[in-house]
PDB file of C-alpha atoms in Angstrom:
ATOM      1  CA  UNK Z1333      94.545 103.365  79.461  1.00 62.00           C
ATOM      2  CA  UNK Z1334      97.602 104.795  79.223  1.00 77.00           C
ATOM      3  CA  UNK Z1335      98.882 107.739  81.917  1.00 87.00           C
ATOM      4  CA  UNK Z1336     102.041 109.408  81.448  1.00 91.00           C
ATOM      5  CA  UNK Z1337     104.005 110.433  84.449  1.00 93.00           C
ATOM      6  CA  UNK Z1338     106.132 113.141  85.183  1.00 92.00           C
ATOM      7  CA  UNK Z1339     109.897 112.469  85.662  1.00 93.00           C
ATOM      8  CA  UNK Z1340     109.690 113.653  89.674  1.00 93.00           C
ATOM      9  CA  UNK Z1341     106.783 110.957  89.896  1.00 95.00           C
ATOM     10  CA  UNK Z1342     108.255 108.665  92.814  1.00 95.00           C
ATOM     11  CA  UNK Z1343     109.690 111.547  94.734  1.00 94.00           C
ATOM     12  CA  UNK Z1344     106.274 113.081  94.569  1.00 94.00           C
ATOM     13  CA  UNK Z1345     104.377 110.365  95.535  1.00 97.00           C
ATOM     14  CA  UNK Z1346     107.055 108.062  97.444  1.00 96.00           C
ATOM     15  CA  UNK Z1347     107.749 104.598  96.658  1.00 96.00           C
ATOM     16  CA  UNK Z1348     104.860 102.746  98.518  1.00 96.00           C
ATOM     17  CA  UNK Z1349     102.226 105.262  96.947  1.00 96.00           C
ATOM     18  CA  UNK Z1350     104.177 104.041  93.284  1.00 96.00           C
ATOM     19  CA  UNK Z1351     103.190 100.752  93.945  1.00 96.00           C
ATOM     20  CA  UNK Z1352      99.953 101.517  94.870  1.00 96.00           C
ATOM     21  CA  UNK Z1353      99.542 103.289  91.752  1.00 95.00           C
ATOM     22  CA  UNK Z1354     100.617 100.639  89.548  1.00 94.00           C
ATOM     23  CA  UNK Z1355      98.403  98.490  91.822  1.00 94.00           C
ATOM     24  CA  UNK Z1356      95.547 100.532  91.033  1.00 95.00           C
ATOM     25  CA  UNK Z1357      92.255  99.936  88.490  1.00 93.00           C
ATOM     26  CA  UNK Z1358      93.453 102.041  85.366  1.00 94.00           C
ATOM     27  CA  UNK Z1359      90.220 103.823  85.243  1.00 95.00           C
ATOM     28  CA  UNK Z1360      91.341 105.977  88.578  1.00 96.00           C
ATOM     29  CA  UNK Z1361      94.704 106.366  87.180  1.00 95.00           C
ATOM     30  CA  UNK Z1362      93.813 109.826  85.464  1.00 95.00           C
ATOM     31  CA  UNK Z1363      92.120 110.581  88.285  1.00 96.00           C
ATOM     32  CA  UNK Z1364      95.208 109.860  90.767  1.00 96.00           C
ATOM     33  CA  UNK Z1365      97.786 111.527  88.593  1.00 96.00           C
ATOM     34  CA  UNK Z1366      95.988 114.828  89.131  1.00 96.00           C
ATOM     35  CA  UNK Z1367      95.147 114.814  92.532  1.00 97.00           C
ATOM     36  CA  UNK Z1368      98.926 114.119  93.250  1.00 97.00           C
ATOM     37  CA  UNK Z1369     100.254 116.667  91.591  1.00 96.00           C
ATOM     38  CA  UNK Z1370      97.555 119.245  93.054  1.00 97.00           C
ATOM     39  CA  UNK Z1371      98.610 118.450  96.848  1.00 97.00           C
ATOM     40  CA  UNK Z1372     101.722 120.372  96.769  1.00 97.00           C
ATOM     41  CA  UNK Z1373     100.010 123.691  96.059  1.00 98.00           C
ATOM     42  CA  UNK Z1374      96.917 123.314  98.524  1.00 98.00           C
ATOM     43  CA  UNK Z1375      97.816 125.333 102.108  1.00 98.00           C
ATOM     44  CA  UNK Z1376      98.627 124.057 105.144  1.00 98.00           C
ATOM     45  CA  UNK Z1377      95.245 124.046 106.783  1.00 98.00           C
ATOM     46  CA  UNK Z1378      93.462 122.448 103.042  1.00 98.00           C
ATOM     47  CA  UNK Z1379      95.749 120.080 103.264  1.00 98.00           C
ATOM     48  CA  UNK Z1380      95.243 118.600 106.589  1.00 98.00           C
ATOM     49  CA  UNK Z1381      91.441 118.210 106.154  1.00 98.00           C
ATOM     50  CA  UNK Z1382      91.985 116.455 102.572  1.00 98.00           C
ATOM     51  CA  UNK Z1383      94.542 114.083 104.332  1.00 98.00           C
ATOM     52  CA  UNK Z1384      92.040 113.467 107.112  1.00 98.00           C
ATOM     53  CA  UNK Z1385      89.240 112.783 104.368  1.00 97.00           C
ATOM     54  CA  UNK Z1386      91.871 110.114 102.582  1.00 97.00           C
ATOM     55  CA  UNK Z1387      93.346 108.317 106.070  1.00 97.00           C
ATOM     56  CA  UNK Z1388      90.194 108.063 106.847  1.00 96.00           C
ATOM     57  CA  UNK Z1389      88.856 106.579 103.529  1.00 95.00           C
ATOM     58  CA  UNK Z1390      91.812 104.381 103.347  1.00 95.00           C
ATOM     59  CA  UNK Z1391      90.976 103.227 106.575  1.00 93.00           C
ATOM     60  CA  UNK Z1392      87.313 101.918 106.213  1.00 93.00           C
ATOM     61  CA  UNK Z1393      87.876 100.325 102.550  1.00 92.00           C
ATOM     62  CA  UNK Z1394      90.188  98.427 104.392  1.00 85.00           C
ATOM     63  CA  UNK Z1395      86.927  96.133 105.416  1.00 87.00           C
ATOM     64  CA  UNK Z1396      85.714  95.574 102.180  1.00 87.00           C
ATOM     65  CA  UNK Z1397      87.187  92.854  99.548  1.00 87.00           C
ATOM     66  CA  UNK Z1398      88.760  93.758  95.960  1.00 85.00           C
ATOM     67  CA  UNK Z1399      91.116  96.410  94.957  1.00 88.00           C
ATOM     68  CA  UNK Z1400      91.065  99.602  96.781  1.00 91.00           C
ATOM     69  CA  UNK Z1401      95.199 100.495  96.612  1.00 93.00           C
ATOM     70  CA  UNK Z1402      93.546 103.952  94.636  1.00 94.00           C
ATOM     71  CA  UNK Z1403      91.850 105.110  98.187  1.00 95.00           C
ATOM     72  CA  UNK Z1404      95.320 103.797  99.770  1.00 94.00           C
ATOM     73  CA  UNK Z1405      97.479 105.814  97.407  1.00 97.00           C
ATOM     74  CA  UNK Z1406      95.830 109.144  98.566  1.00 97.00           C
ATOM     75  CA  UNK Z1407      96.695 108.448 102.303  1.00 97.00           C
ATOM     76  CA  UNK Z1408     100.050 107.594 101.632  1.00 97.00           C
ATOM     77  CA  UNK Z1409     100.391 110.530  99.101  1.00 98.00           C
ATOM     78  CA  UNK Z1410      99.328 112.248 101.620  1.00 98.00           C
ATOM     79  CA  UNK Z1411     102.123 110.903 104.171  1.00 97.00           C
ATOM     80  CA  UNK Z1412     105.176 111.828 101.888  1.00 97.00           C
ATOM     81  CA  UNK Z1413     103.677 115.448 101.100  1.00 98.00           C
ATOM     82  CA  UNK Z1414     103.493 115.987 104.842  1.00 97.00           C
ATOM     83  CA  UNK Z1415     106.739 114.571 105.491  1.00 96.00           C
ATOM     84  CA  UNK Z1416     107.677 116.583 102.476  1.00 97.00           C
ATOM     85  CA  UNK Z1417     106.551 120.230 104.386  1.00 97.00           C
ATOM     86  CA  UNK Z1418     107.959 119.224 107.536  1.00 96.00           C
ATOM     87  CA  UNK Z1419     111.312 118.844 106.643  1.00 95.00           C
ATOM     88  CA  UNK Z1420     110.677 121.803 104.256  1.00 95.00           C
ATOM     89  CA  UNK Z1421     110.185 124.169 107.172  1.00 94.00           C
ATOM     90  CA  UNK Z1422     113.090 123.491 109.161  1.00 93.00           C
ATOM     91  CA  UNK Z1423     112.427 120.196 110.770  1.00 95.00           C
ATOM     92  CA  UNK Z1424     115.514 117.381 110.104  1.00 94.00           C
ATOM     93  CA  UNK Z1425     114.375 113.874 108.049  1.00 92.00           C
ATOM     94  CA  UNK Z1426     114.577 112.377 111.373  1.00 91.00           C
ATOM     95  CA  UNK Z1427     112.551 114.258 113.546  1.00 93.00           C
ATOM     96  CA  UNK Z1428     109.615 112.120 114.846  1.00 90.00           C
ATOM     97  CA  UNK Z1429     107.565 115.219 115.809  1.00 92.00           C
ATOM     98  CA  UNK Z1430     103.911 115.865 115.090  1.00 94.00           C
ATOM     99  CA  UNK Z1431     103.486 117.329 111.520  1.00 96.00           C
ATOM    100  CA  UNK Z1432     100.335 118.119 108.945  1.00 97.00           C
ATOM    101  CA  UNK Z1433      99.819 114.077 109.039  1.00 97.00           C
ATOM    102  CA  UNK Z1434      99.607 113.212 112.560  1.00 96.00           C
ATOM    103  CA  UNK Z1435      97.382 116.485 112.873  1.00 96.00           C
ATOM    104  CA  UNK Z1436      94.948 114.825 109.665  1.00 97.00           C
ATOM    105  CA  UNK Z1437      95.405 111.172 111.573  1.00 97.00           C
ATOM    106  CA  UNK Z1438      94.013 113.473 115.203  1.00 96.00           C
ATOM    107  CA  UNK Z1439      91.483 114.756 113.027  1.00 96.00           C
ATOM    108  CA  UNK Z1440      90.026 111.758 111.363  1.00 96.00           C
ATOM    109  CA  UNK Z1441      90.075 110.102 114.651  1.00 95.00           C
ATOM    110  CA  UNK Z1442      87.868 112.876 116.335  1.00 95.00           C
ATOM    111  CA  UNK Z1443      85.748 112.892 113.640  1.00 95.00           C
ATOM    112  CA  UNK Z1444      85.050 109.593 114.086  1.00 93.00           C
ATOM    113  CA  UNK Z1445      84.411 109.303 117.717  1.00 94.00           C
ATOM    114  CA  UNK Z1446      87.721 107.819 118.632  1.00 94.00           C
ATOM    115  CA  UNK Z1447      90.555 109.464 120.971  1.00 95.00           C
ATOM    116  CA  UNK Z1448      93.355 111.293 119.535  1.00 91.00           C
ATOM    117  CA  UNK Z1449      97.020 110.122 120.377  1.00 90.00           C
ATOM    118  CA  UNK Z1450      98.803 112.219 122.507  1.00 90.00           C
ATOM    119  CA  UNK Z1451     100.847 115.232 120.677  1.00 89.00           C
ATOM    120  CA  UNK Z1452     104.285 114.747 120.102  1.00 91.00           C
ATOM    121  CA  UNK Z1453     107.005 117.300 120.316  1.00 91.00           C
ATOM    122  CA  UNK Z1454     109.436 118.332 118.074  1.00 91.00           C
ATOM    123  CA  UNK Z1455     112.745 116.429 118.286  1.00 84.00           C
ATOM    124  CA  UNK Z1456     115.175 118.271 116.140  1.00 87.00           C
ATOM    125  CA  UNK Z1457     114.769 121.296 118.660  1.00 81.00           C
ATOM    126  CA  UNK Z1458     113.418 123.212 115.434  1.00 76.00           C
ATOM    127  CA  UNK Z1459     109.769 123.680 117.092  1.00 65.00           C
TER     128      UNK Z1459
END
């Protein structure tokens, strides 16, 4: 099966996520294409609890044998697009401070009985 991909495809997605696609069984490749391309546009608050859903997803295939780098792509997808809004609202590429991710990564810990880390504050002095 053959999936064509937009030109903006590795910015989108980032470079690990590409690999991970490639990686991927072609039969989720459809699949994948579209639910990348529909992150950008969900808000802020959709967002986080579809990242949680996919860290942790990505996390607990991770005990299981075979090829699972489609449940990895979504977490990492997930990563860049966060990334993405961060440094979209202000925040500098370098700035280390808690954003939609490490609030999804909180989340899917909580929901899963284990503690939270420990917020983290801005570092560019932007929040």
């Amino acid at each position: 099966m053959t999936v064509t991909l937009p030109d903006n495809w590795a910015t989108l997605v980032g470079p690990v996520a590409v690999r991970e696609f490639d990686n991927a069984a072609d039969r989720y490749k459809p699949d994948l294409l579209a639910w990348a391309q529909n992150l950008p546009a969900l808000p802020d608050d959709e967002f986080v609890t579809v990242a949680a859903r996919s860290i942790y997803d990505s996390a607990n295939v991770g005990r299981f044998r075979g090829n699972w780098d489609h449940e990895h792509f979504k977490a990492t997808v997930c990563f860049t697009e966060a990334n993405r809004r961060h440094v979209a609202a202000g925040h500098s590429e370098d700035c280390r401070g808690d954003n939609l991710y490490s609030r999804a990564y909180a989340r899917a810990l909580r929901n899963n009985g284990h503690r939270a880390p420990e917020a983290v504050p801005c570092q560019c002095g932007k929040g």
